[in-house]
Tab-separated table of C-alpha atoms in Angstrom:
chain	number	residue	atom	x	y	z
A	1	MET	CA	2.476	-6.321	-51.802
A	2	PRO	CA	0.351	-3.529	-53.326
A	3	GLU	CA	-0.631	-0.805	-50.870
A	4	THR	CA	-4.355	-1.307	-51.519
A	5	GLU	CA	-4.069	-5.013	-50.746
A	6	LYS	CA	-2.070	-4.328	-47.588
A	7	THR	CA	-4.673	-1.774	-46.439
A	8	SER	CA	-7.432	-4.270	-47.124
A	9	LEU	CA	-5.665	-6.960	-45.087
A	10	ASP	CA	-5.071	-4.538	-42.195
A	11	ALA	CA	-8.733	-3.565	-42.180
A	12	GLU	CA	-9.732	-7.224	-42.254
A	13	ALA	CA	-7.392	-7.973	-39.356
A	14	ARG	CA	-8.866	-5.121	-37.329
A	15	ALA	CA	-12.364	-6.361	-38.103
A	16	ASP	CA	-11.415	-9.882	-37.001
A	17	GLU	CA	-9.881	-8.457	-33.838
A	18	LYS	CA	-13.028	-6.472	-33.070
A	19	ALA	CA	-15.184	-9.532	-33.751
A	20	ALA	CA	-13.032	-11.594	-31.401
A	21	SER	CA	-13.293	-8.857	-28.782
A	22	ASP	CA	-17.065	-8.652	-29.140
A	23	SER	CA	-17.324	-12.445	-28.947
A	24	VAL	CA	-15.256	-12.626	-25.785
A	25	HIS	CA	-17.261	-9.800	-24.238
A	26	SER	CA	-20.625	-11.245	-25.082
A	27	VAL	CA	-19.878	-14.692	-23.721
A	28	ASP	CA	-16.941	-14.811	-21.345
A	29	GLY	CA	-15.034	-11.570	-21.302
A	30	ASP	CA	-14.671	-8.644	-18.994
A	31	GLU	CA	-16.819	-5.525	-18.985
A	32	ALA	CA	-13.577	-3.668	-19.732
A	33	LEU	CA	-13.604	-4.978	-23.307
A	34	ARG	CA	-16.379	-2.510	-24.107
A	35	LEU	CA	-13.844	0.285	-23.730
A	36	VAL	CA	-10.410	-1.123	-24.541
A	37	GLY	CA	-10.866	-4.393	-26.465
A	38	THR	CA	-8.252	-7.128	-26.620
A	39	VAL	CA	-5.504	-4.988	-28.146
A	40	ARG	CA	-3.703	-2.149	-26.402
A	41	THR	CA	-4.468	0.822	-28.641
A	42	SER	CA	-3.637	3.662	-26.249
A	43	GLN	CA	-0.371	4.522	-24.526
A	44	PHE	CA	-0.233	6.886	-21.567
A	45	SER	CA	2.830	8.555	-20.097
A	46	GLU	CA	4.075	7.802	-16.605
A	47	GLU	CA	3.239	11.374	-15.624
A	48	TYR	CA	-0.353	10.919	-16.850
A	49	ASN	CA	-0.733	7.647	-14.938
A	50	LEU	CA	0.628	9.177	-11.729
A	51	LYS	CA	-1.828	12.054	-12.043
A	52	LEU	CA	-4.655	9.575	-12.631
A	53	ARG	CA	-3.625	7.488	-9.612
A	54	ARG	CA	-3.660	10.572	-7.407
A	55	LYS	CA	-7.177	11.295	-8.642
A	56	LEU	CA	-8.233	7.737	-7.758
A	57	ASP	CA	-6.568	8.035	-4.345
A	58	LEU	CA	-8.598	11.105	-3.471
A	59	LEU	CA	-11.875	9.213	-3.766
A	60	ILE	CA	-11.679	5.417	-3.621
A	61	PRO	CA	-9.450	4.675	-0.561
A	62	PRO	CA	-11.133	7.338	1.634
A	63	LEU	CA	-14.588	5.935	0.851
A	64	CYS	CA	-13.379	2.387	1.493
A	65	ALA	CA	-11.833	3.558	4.773
A	66	ALA	CA	-15.082	5.252	5.834
A	67	VAL	CA	-17.025	2.052	5.141
A	68	TYR	CA	-14.627	-0.145	7.118
A	69	PHE	CA	-14.391	2.414	9.930
A	70	THR	CA	-18.160	2.289	10.289
A	71	GLN	CA	-18.321	-1.495	10.100
A	72	PHE	CA	-15.641	-2.102	12.695
A	73	LEU	CA	-17.175	0.448	15.057
A	74	ASP	CA	-20.307	-1.670	14.863
A	75	LYS	CA	-18.349	-4.843	15.588
A	76	THR	CA	-16.682	-3.299	18.630
A	77	SER	CA	-19.860	-1.609	19.886
A	78	LEU	CA	-20.644	-4.754	21.889
A	79	ASN	CA	-17.208	-4.447	23.503
A	80	TYR	CA	-18.012	-0.888	24.660
A	81	ALA	CA	-21.622	-1.636	25.591
A	82	SER	CA	-20.513	-4.497	27.833
A	83	ILE	CA	-18.615	-1.948	29.935
A	84	MET	CA	-21.448	0.618	29.826
A	85	GLY	CA	-24.297	-1.392	31.323
A	86	LEU	CA	-25.697	-3.397	28.411
A	87	PRO	CA	-28.299	-5.637	30.144
A	88	ILE	CA	-28.056	-8.410	27.542
A	89	THR	CA	-25.786	-11.448	27.664
A	90	GLY	CA	-25.450	-14.530	25.500
A	91	GLN	CA	-25.246	-12.808	22.109
A	92	ALA	CA	-21.624	-13.708	21.448
A	93	CYS	CA	-22.283	-15.940	18.429
A	94	TRP	CA	-23.441	-13.164	16.086
A	95	PRO	CA	-20.742	-14.023	13.444
A	96	CYS	CA	-22.844	-17.072	12.470
A	97	ARG	CA	-24.869	-14.650	10.307
A	98	PHE	CA	-21.911	-14.512	7.888
A	99	LEU	CA	-22.155	-18.256	7.366
A	100	ILE	CA	-25.668	-17.910	5.997
A	101	PHE	CA	-25.409	-14.730	3.941
A	102	GLU	CA	-21.815	-14.574	2.643
A	103	PHE	CA	-22.158	-16.657	-0.534
A	104	PRO	CA	-25.619	-15.380	-1.546
A	105	THR	CA	-24.644	-11.725	-1.088
A	106	THR	CA	-21.373	-12.150	-3.005
A	107	TYR	CA	-23.048	-13.700	-6.040
A	108	ILE	CA	-25.939	-11.209	-5.900
A	109	SER	CA	-23.410	-8.370	-5.958
A	110	GLN	CA	-21.777	-9.907	-9.044
A	111	LYS	CA	-25.088	-9.606	-10.877
A	112	LEU	CA	-25.599	-5.971	-9.817
A	113	ARG	CA	-23.566	-2.768	-9.709
A	114	VAL	CA	-21.332	-3.525	-6.756
A	115	ALA	CA	-20.945	-0.019	-5.297
A	116	LYS	CA	-24.678	0.659	-5.371
A	117	TYR	CA	-25.357	-2.716	-3.751
A	118	LEU	CA	-22.782	-1.927	-1.066
A	119	GLY	CA	-24.202	1.527	-0.366
A	120	ALA	CA	-27.759	0.234	-0.006
A	121	ASN	CA	-26.624	-2.418	2.462
A	122	ILE	CA	-24.763	0.168	4.554
A	123	VAL	CA	-27.820	2.415	4.830
A	124	ILE	CA	-29.957	-0.549	5.944
A	125	TRP	CA	-27.403	-1.655	8.528
A	126	GLY	CA	-27.260	1.905	9.918
A	127	ILE	CA	-31.008	1.776	10.510
A	128	LEU	CA	-30.726	-1.656	12.152
A	129	LEU	CA	-27.866	-0.434	14.339
A	130	MET	CA	-29.920	2.484	15.642
A	131	LEU	CA	-32.784	0.114	16.435
A	132	GLN	CA	-30.503	-1.715	18.898
A	133	ALA	CA	-31.034	1.220	21.235
A	134	VAL	CA	-34.700	0.198	21.411
A	135	GLY	CA	-34.544	-3.555	22.036
A	136	THR	CA	-34.038	-4.716	25.604
A	137	SER	CA	-34.610	-8.460	25.251
A	138	PHE	CA	-32.091	-11.012	24.081
A	139	GLY	CA	-34.392	-12.186	21.267
A	140	ALA	CA	-34.875	-8.715	19.744
A	141	PHE	CA	-31.205	-7.827	20.132
A	142	PHE	CA	-30.041	-11.098	18.599
A	143	ALA	CA	-32.463	-10.698	15.653
A	144	LEU	CA	-31.099	-7.227	14.909
A	145	ARG	CA	-27.485	-8.448	15.106
A	146	PHE	CA	-28.362	-11.323	12.805
A	147	LEU	CA	-29.919	-8.984	10.218
A	148	LEU	CA	-26.884	-6.718	10.491
A	149	GLY	CA	-24.812	-9.654	9.272
A	150	MET	CA	-26.955	-9.878	6.152
A	151	CYS	CA	-25.996	-6.291	5.301
A	152	GLU	CA	-22.394	-6.258	6.520
A	153	CYS	CA	-21.031	-9.469	5.040
A	154	CYS	CA	-20.783	-7.950	1.552
A	155	VAL	CA	-18.373	-5.244	2.720
A	156	ALA	CA	-14.914	-6.836	2.626
A	157	PRO	CA	-15.392	-8.814	-0.647
A	158	ILE	CA	-16.694	-5.736	-2.482
A	159	LEU	CA	-13.976	-3.418	-1.138
A	160	ILE	CA	-11.273	-5.913	-2.157
A	161	LEU	CA	-12.868	-6.230	-5.586
A	162	ILE	CA	-13.059	-2.467	-6.111
A	163	ILE	CA	-9.420	-1.972	-5.093
A	164	SER	CA	-8.301	-4.761	-7.468
A	165	MET	CA	-10.243	-3.123	-10.346
A	166	PHE	CA	-8.536	0.263	-10.044
A	167	TYR	CA	-5.037	-0.503	-8.742
A	168	LYS	CA	-2.051	-2.500	-9.955
A	169	LYS	CA	-0.757	-5.384	-7.870
A	170	ASN	CA	2.146	-3.365	-6.489
A	171	GLU	CA	-0.296	-0.683	-5.326
A	172	GLN	CA	-3.060	-2.763	-3.754
A	173	ALA	CA	-1.700	-3.520	-0.281
A	174	GLY	CA	0.100	-0.238	0.334
A	175	ALA	CA	-0.610	2.608	2.694
A	176	SER	CA	-3.204	4.229	0.443
A	177	ARG	CA	-5.266	1.212	-0.657
A	178	ILE	CA	-6.260	-2.007	1.157
A	179	SER	CA	-4.242	-1.124	4.255
A	180	TRP	CA	-5.939	2.282	4.308
A	181	PHE	CA	-9.331	0.754	4.847
A	182	TYR	CA	-8.118	-2.060	7.086
A	183	VAL	CA	-6.190	0.389	9.271
A	184	MET	CA	-9.624	1.524	10.451
A	185	ASN	CA	-9.725	-1.594	12.661
A	186	GLY	CA	-7.061	-0.008	14.803
A	187	LEU	CA	-8.263	3.575	14.565
A	188	THR	CA	-11.778	2.614	15.629
A	189	GLN	CA	-10.338	1.270	18.870
A	190	VAL	CA	-8.819	4.694	19.503
A	191	PHE	CA	-11.830	6.718	18.342
A	192	GLY	CA	-14.464	4.428	19.808
A	193	GLY	CA	-12.654	4.092	23.115
A	194	PHE	CA	-12.481	7.857	23.657
A	195	VAL	CA	-16.089	8.400	22.536
A	196	ALA	CA	-17.359	5.610	24.782
A	197	TYR	CA	-15.298	6.930	27.683
A	198	GLY	CA	-16.713	10.416	27.163
A	199	ILE	CA	-20.284	9.081	27.122
A	200	THR	CA	-19.760	7.451	30.533
A	201	PHE	CA	-19.725	10.985	32.004
A	202	TYR	CA	-23.254	11.609	30.702
A	203	SER	CA	-25.378	12.366	33.769
A	204	GLY	CA	-28.802	12.657	32.150
A	205	ASN	CA	-31.539	10.096	32.510
A	206	ARG	CA	-33.203	10.266	29.080
A	207	LEU	CA	-30.942	7.600	27.581
A	208	VAL	CA	-28.783	4.848	29.020
A	209	PRO	CA	-25.153	5.418	27.881
A	210	TYR	CA	-24.946	2.269	25.727
A	211	LYS	CA	-28.031	3.433	23.765
A	212	ILE	CA	-26.249	6.662	22.841
A	213	ILE	CA	-23.474	4.547	21.326
A	214	TYR	CA	-25.881	2.686	19.047
A	215	ILE	CA	-27.709	5.855	17.935
A	216	LEU	CA	-24.451	7.638	17.071
A	217	LEU	CA	-22.944	4.685	15.204
A	218	GLY	CA	-26.158	3.985	13.303
A	219	GLY	CA	-26.436	7.601	12.161
A	220	LEU	CA	-22.800	7.541	11.026
A	221	ALA	CA	-23.426	4.357	9.010
A	222	ILE	CA	-26.371	5.947	7.197
A	223	LEU	CA	-24.252	8.964	6.211
A	224	VAL	CA	-21.454	6.707	4.943
A	225	GLY	CA	-23.913	4.549	2.987
A	226	LEU	CA	-25.364	7.600	1.242
A	227	SER	CA	-21.835	8.765	0.369
A	228	VAL	CA	-21.065	5.380	-1.199
A	229	LEU	CA	-24.289	5.467	-3.222
A	230	ILE	CA	-23.448	8.925	-4.556
A	231	TRP	CA	-19.691	8.779	-5.153
A	232	MET	CA	-18.267	5.226	-5.145
A	233	PRO	CA	-17.614	3.919	-8.704
A	234	ASP	CA	-18.654	0.372	-9.608
A	235	SER	CA	-15.671	-0.168	-11.933
A	236	PRO	CA	-13.345	1.815	-14.223
A	237	VAL	CA	-15.809	1.193	-17.064
A	238	ASN	CA	-18.504	3.408	-15.559
A	239	ALA	CA	-16.517	5.607	-13.141
A	240	HIS	CA	-18.497	8.851	-13.398
A	241	PHE	CA	-15.723	11.001	-11.917
A	242	LEU	CA	-13.309	10.055	-14.738
A	243	THR	CA	-13.361	11.249	-18.323
A	244	LYS	CA	-13.603	8.607	-21.060
A	245	GLU	CA	-9.869	8.946	-21.693
A	246	GLU	CA	-9.139	8.507	-17.979
A	247	ARG	CA	-11.376	5.408	-17.819
A	248	ILE	CA	-9.392	3.885	-20.687
A	249	ALA	CA	-6.136	4.817	-18.966
A	250	ALA	CA	-7.363	3.274	-15.693
A	251	LEU	CA	-8.009	-0.011	-17.489
A	252	GLU	CA	-4.721	0.047	-19.377
A	253	ARG	CA	-2.895	0.602	-16.086
A	254	VAL	CA	-4.086	-2.765	-14.765
A	255	ARG	CA	-3.943	-4.712	-18.062
A	256	ASP	CA	-0.541	-6.293	-17.396
A	257	ASP	CA	-1.688	-7.653	-14.030
A	258	GLN	CA	-4.096	-9.989	-15.889
A	259	GLY	CA	-6.616	-9.700	-13.039
A	260	GLY	CA	-9.505	-8.204	-15.029
A	261	THR	CA	-12.259	-6.001	-13.638
A	262	GLU	CA	-15.838	-7.295	-13.631
A	263	ASN	CA	-18.029	-9.893	-15.284
A	264	HIS	CA	-21.716	-10.307	-14.490
A	265	HIS	CA	-21.892	-13.976	-15.531
A	266	ILE	CA	-21.481	-16.514	-12.718
A	267	LYS	CA	-19.241	-19.275	-14.097
A	268	LYS	CA	-19.593	-22.668	-12.449
A	269	GLU	CA	-16.234	-23.852	-13.741
A	270	GLN	CA	-14.530	-21.012	-11.881
A	271	ILE	CA	-16.329	-21.962	-8.678
A	272	TYR	CA	-15.097	-25.548	-9.099
A	273	GLU	CA	-11.541	-24.348	-9.735
A	274	ALA	CA	-11.623	-22.227	-6.589
A	275	LEU	CA	-12.814	-25.209	-4.553
A	276	LEU	CA	-10.132	-27.503	-6.027
A	277	ASP	CA	-7.253	-25.035	-5.657
A	278	ILE	CA	-5.100	-26.004	-2.651
A	279	ARG	CA	-4.122	-22.356	-2.200
A	280	THR	CA	-7.765	-21.472	-1.535
A	281	TRP	CA	-7.942	-23.807	1.432
A	282	LEU	CA	-4.565	-22.726	2.773
A	283	ILE	CA	-5.804	-19.114	2.759
A	284	VAL	CA	-9.044	-20.243	4.405
A	285	LEU	CA	-6.988	-21.959	7.113
A	286	ALA	CA	-4.734	-18.908	7.526
A	287	THR	CA	-7.805	-16.706	7.925
A	288	LEU	CA	-9.202	-19.092	10.513
A	289	PHE	CA	-5.973	-19.032	12.533
A	290	THR	CA	-6.092	-15.216	12.561
A	291	SER	CA	-9.817	-14.864	13.165
A	292	ILE	CA	-9.999	-17.022	16.291
A	293	PRO	CA	-7.766	-14.581	18.212
A	294	ASN	CA	-9.671	-11.717	16.571
A	295	GLY	CA	-12.996	-13.068	17.829
A	296	ALA	CA	-11.578	-13.432	21.300
A	297	LEU	CA	-9.830	-10.088	21.575
A	298	SER	CA	-12.309	-7.832	19.738
A	299	ASN	CA	-15.081	-8.925	22.101
A	300	PHE	CA	-13.159	-9.404	25.333
A	301	SER	CA	-9.988	-7.283	25.248
A	302	ASN	CA	-11.617	-4.678	27.507
A	303	ILE	CA	-12.624	-7.404	29.940
A	304	VAL	CA	-9.008	-8.680	29.976
A	305	ILE	CA	-7.736	-5.170	30.782
A	306	LYS	CA	-10.464	-4.777	33.389
A	307	SER	CA	-9.139	-7.944	35.043
A	308	PHE	CA	-5.931	-6.015	35.801
A	309	GLY	CA	-7.952	-4.002	38.328
A	310	TYR	CA	-9.250	-1.084	36.244
A	311	THR	CA	-12.871	0.146	35.912
A	312	HIS	CA	-14.051	2.804	33.424
A	313	GLN	CA	-10.393	3.634	32.701
A	314	THR	CA	-10.472	0.396	30.686
A	315	LEU	CA	-12.085	2.264	27.765
A	316	ILE	CA	-9.116	4.644	27.574
A	317	LEU	CA	-6.419	2.085	28.351
A	318	SER	CA	-7.516	-0.049	25.382
A	319	THR	CA	-6.869	2.737	22.852
A	320	PRO	CA	-3.045	2.350	22.525
A	321	ALA	CA	-3.620	-1.197	21.225
A	322	GLY	CA	-5.606	0.358	18.381
A	323	ALA	CA	-2.779	2.764	17.594
A	324	VAL	CA	-0.293	-0.123	17.512
A	325	ALA	CA	-2.609	-2.056	15.177
A	326	ALA	CA	-2.979	0.947	12.855
A	327	ILE	CA	0.769	1.595	12.638
A	328	THR	CA	1.508	-2.088	12.014
A	329	THR	CA	-1.132	-2.280	9.276
A	330	LEU	CA	0.311	0.721	7.436
A	331	PHE	CA	3.849	-0.615	7.748
A	332	CYS	CA	2.930	-4.097	6.544
A	333	GLY	CA	0.970	-2.622	3.622
A	334	TRP	CA	3.915	-0.455	2.623
A	335	TYR	CA	6.377	-3.335	2.960
A	336	SER	CA	4.078	-5.670	1.038
A	337	ASP	CA	3.980	-3.415	-2.037
A	338	LYS	CA	7.585	-2.242	-1.766
A	339	LYS	CA	8.971	-5.789	-1.780
A	340	GLY	CA	6.232	-7.468	-3.839
A	341	GLU	CA	5.455	-9.779	-0.915
A	342	ARG	CA	2.216	-10.862	0.732
A	343	GLN	CA	3.181	-13.579	3.220
A	344	LEU	CA	6.347	-12.164	4.811
A	345	PRO	CA	4.398	-9.141	6.139
A	346	VAL	CA	2.059	-11.637	7.825
A	347	VAL	CA	5.065	-13.050	9.674
A	348	VAL	CA	6.124	-9.522	10.667
A	349	ALA	CA	2.635	-8.886	12.061
A	350	LEU	CA	2.378	-12.134	14.024
A	351	VAL	CA	5.704	-12.249	15.867
A	352	PRO	CA	4.985	-9.283	18.240
A	353	THR	CA	1.558	-10.738	19.069
A	354	ILE	CA	3.108	-14.073	19.978
A	355	LEU	CA	5.639	-12.275	22.193
A	356	GLY	CA	2.887	-10.150	23.778
A	357	THR	CA	0.801	-13.219	24.581
A	358	ALA	CA	3.832	-14.905	26.114
A	359	LEU	CA	4.353	-11.789	28.245
A	360	LEU	CA	0.765	-11.933	29.536
A	361	ILE	CA	1.213	-15.594	30.451
A	362	GLY	CA	4.602	-14.999	32.075
A	363	LEU	CA	3.406	-12.043	34.172
A	364	ASN	CA	0.265	-13.833	35.315
A	365	ASN	CA	-0.712	-13.056	38.927
A	366	SER	CA	1.926	-10.320	39.108
A	367	SER	CA	1.352	-6.726	40.168
A	368	LYS	CA	3.246	-5.375	37.144
A	369	LYS	CA	0.321	-3.656	35.442
A	370	GLY	CA	2.660	-1.763	33.113
A	371	GLY	CA	4.114	-4.998	31.763
A	372	LEU	CA	0.673	-6.541	31.380
A	373	LEU	CA	-0.625	-3.518	29.466
A	374	PHE	CA	2.472	-3.587	27.252
A	375	GLY	CA	1.677	-7.224	26.439
A	376	VAL	CA	-1.895	-6.265	25.496
A	377	TYR	CA	-0.608	-3.496	23.229
A	378	LEU	CA	1.833	-5.842	21.482
A	379	ILE	CA	-1.039	-8.217	20.750
A	380	GLY	CA	-2.597	-5.503	18.569
A	381	THR	CA	-0.127	-6.171	15.746
A	382	PHE	CA	-1.732	-9.440	14.600
A	383	GLY	CA	-4.734	-7.693	13.031
A	384	SER	CA	-2.702	-6.458	10.061
A	385	ALA	CA	-2.191	-10.095	9.033
A	386	LEU	CA	-5.797	-10.219	7.853
A	387	SER	CA	-5.389	-7.069	5.737
A	388	THR	CA	-2.443	-8.751	4.032
A	389	ILE	CA	-4.605	-11.813	3.373
A	390	TYR	CA	-7.152	-9.519	1.711
A	391	ALA	CA	-4.350	-8.069	-0.419
A	392	TYR	CA	-3.168	-11.599	-1.198
A	393	ASN	CA	-6.603	-12.523	-2.555
A	394	ALA	CA	-6.729	-9.375	-4.687
A	395	SER	CA	-3.279	-10.044	-6.163
A	396	ASN	CA	-3.339	-13.820	-6.562
A	397	THR	CA	-6.799	-14.705	-7.834
A	398	SER	CA	-8.101	-14.025	-11.325
A	399	GLY	CA	-11.473	-14.692	-12.908
A	400	HIS	CA	-14.347	-12.678	-11.463
A	401	THR	CA	-16.373	-15.654	-10.224
A	402	LYS	CA	-13.303	-17.386	-8.801
A	403	LYS	CA	-12.226	-14.197	-7.045
A	404	SER	CA	-15.719	-13.768	-5.588
A	405	THR	CA	-15.729	-17.390	-4.418
A	406	VAL	CA	-12.311	-17.172	-2.764
A	407	ASN	CA	-13.250	-13.885	-1.068
A	408	SER	CA	-16.482	-15.462	0.191
A	409	LEU	CA	-14.690	-18.509	1.563
A	410	THR	CA	-12.205	-16.193	3.273
A	411	LEU	CA	-15.013	-14.260	4.944
A	412	VAL	CA	-16.820	-17.474	5.951
A	413	SER	CA	-13.577	-18.627	7.555
A	414	PHE	CA	-13.364	-15.233	9.248
A	415	ALA	CA	-16.862	-15.783	10.657
A	416	VAL	CA	-16.124	-19.319	11.838
A	417	GLY	CA	-12.933	-18.117	13.506
A	418	ASN	CA	-14.772	-15.328	15.293
A	419	ILE	CA	-17.433	-17.762	16.508
A	420	ILE	CA	-14.759	-20.053	17.914
A	421	GLY	CA	-12.892	-17.052	19.299
A	422	THR	CA	-15.831	-15.977	21.445
A	423	GLN	CA	-15.365	-19.214	23.359
A	424	ILE	CA	-11.647	-18.683	24.026
A	425	PHE	CA	-12.072	-16.636	27.192
A	426	GLN	CA	-14.356	-18.688	29.410
A	427	PRO	CA	-15.785	-17.189	32.635
A	428	SER	CA	-14.436	-20.181	34.529
A	429	ASP	CA	-10.885	-19.112	33.542
A	430	ALA	CA	-11.292	-15.559	34.898
A	431	PRO	CA	-9.459	-13.422	35.742
A	432	GLU	CA	-6.222	-14.815	34.265
A	433	TYR	CA	-7.710	-16.545	31.157
A	434	ILE	CA	-4.537	-18.579	30.744
A	435	PRO	CA	-6.012	-21.305	28.460
A	436	GLY	CA	-7.264	-18.635	26.054
A	437	LYS	CA	-3.918	-16.874	25.942
A	438	ILE	CA	-2.094	-20.157	25.289
A	439	ALA	CA	-4.547	-20.991	22.487
A	440	ILE	CA	-3.873	-17.631	20.797
A	441	MET	CA	-0.116	-18.143	20.980
A	442	VAL	CA	-0.308	-21.662	19.513
A	443	LEU	CA	-2.645	-20.653	16.658
A	444	LEU	CA	-0.544	-17.711	15.540
A	445	THR	CA	2.667	-19.752	15.741
A	446	ALA	CA	1.042	-22.333	13.448
A	447	GLN	CA	0.117	-19.557	11.037
A	448	LEU	CA	3.761	-18.527	10.751
A	449	VAL	CA	4.502	-21.932	9.235
A	450	LEU	CA	1.395	-21.772	7.047
A	451	SER	CA	2.349	-18.368	5.627
A	452	LEU	CA	5.773	-19.592	4.589
A	453	LEU	CA	4.183	-22.649	2.939
A	454	ILE	CA	1.784	-20.471	0.895
A	455	ARG	CA	4.689	-18.285	-0.191
A	456	TRP	CA	6.706	-21.307	-1.328
A	457	ILE	CA	3.772	-22.680	-3.361
A	458	ASN	CA	3.280	-19.393	-5.214
A	459	LEU	CA	6.959	-19.121	-6.056
A	460	ARG	CA	6.932	-22.700	-7.407
A	461	LEU	CA	3.859	-21.957	-9.537
A	462	ASN	CA	5.609	-18.925	-11.031
A	463	VAL	CA	8.631	-21.045	-11.960
A	464	LYS	CA	6.351	-23.510	-13.768
A	465	LYS	CA	4.502	-20.714	-15.563
A	466	ARG	CA	7.706	-19.108	-16.773
A	467	ALA	CA	8.961	-22.463	-18.062
A	468	LYS	CA	5.662	-23.120	-19.869
A	469	LEU	CA	5.651	-19.647	-21.395
A	470	ALA	CA	9.240	-20.065	-22.616
A	471	GLU	CA	8.213	-23.356	-24.228
A	472	ILE	CA	5.215	-21.769	-25.985
A	473	LYS	CA	7.366	-18.842	-27.119
A	474	GLN	CA	9.941	-21.192	-28.646
A	475	GLN	CA	7.322	-23.422	-30.336
A	476	ASN	CA	5.615	-20.449	-32.003
A	477	GLY	CA	8.757	-18.487	-32.727
A	478	TRP	CA	7.381	-15.484	-30.880
A	479	SER	CA	9.354	-12.335	-30.198
A	480	ASP	CA	8.969	-10.376	-26.960
A	481	ALA	CA	6.542	-8.091	-28.793
A	482	ASP	CA	4.446	-11.109	-29.786
A	483	VAL	CA	4.335	-12.278	-26.161
A	484	GLN	CA	3.239	-8.820	-25.030
A	485	ARG	CA	0.506	-8.774	-27.669
A	486	GLU	CA	-0.794	-12.139	-26.460
A	487	ARG	CA	-0.601	-10.952	-22.859
A	488	ASP	CA	-2.710	-7.923	-23.768
A	489	LYS	CA	-5.323	-10.155	-25.431
A	490	HIS	CA	-5.682	-12.297	-22.316
A	491	ALA	CA	-5.885	-9.429	-19.793
A	492	PHE	CA	-9.646	-8.869	-19.916
A	493	SER	CA	-10.810	-12.318	-20.993
A	494	ASP	CA	-11.996	-13.169	-17.460
A	495	LEU	CA	-9.688	-16.178	-17.278
A	496	THR	CA	-8.673	-17.637	-13.935
A	497	ASP	CA	-5.120	-17.432	-12.675
A	498	LYS	CA	-4.625	-21.097	-13.603
A	499	GLN	CA	-6.105	-20.729	-17.083
A	500	ASN	CA	-4.069	-17.627	-17.914
A	501	ILE	CA	-0.433	-18.494	-18.591
A	502	TYR	CA	0.458	-14.792	-18.330
A	503	PHE	CA	-0.839	-14.396	-14.776
A	504	ILE	CA	1.990	-14.054	-12.246
A	505	TYR	CA	1.427	-14.824	-8.552
A	506	THR	CA	2.614	-12.464	-5.809
A	507	ALA	CA	4.459	-14.353	-3.096
């Protein structure tokens, strides 16, 4: 073939490729196509990618951790206030706010720049949190808690989405990504417990101790929200702290995962697929089984410890449970990425909690306070199961609208579980609360079975995908290079995990 003709054909092919890329972007594709297109045109060394990942780690996980630290301090503030003279009772059903706002806020965030939307919500919730120091009636307090839900329910879905945009599957759950922000659940128990305990020594009469808690936490939330507005990137496409070359490299790093980054079009067909996917409902059920104990223990763990005969020491004695939760979360995150697993770490997290609950039941009415406290501390391990579920969603769901829908359903299930959980420890069962402890043990045992079932389904789906891909490869006479080229084309097409034959599930 003459060189001029070959050059002409190459140029035509590139033009067709660009047209296809533009078409995908304008209708269905990812925002990433604006930078990298459907064909991998840039190669970056392993050393370059490691340097880039370190740069990402210095900004994104710390900001995510600060956001979650602030949010969980708010959630546990009621736990502290109940020990510090809060004159309001009956507000236990605040998680119902998530049921109303979760889906609207998730789809609104898809239309906007997610980090800016998140930051604005955090600033507003900080203001609302400080106002709780003013209200003294149940109605005012409940209204503020309800409005807090409107601002807070966008947090977990957006943080999961941001992590999945910037990190590969084998990096998402580990000690510097999702587990880094979820570990704040445990650390807030340590930090908040000591702060609340210190405030109990306040001898002034200008402010009641519980009001100081709300003013401090609200001010912290405002500072964190402003930090997110200034520094948190919305996606690799417009990450201001990266050069253009680094933004391209960030996208190429995640291309093989086939998870995409962002798409501002809400696709009804992806919503339907999410609702018809059996794995969605199994994850919803798994979240529910974890969240019922969470709702019970996050609101009443101090009361359980107080039932052992302690008073203000309760605020300090609850802190080791937070340390146990933090260590377990980091370990499960590390194990999850190291072994490419998502469900086995859930099992690792649940077994100690089941044993701890059994210990509390077995030592009921005994004077062995050390054994009872040890049981409470063991229970702290179950919280890392939810962080692994977050990582599971990030790694196993593709298609921006489908991912948003699954994350929303997960958080709705989290809210429902917390609502149910507030009813686990009934006053009539005090001080032993045996029915509640038995319920926690049964639920988490059931989740062990559920986790193994989800793992088996994902492995079976991967076997079917590999067989289908081998069939397509043979029919078309493709080489491995051809398969890789097709995989690259599909990476940022905003296809769902079911639509994309190249998407591989993480067990």
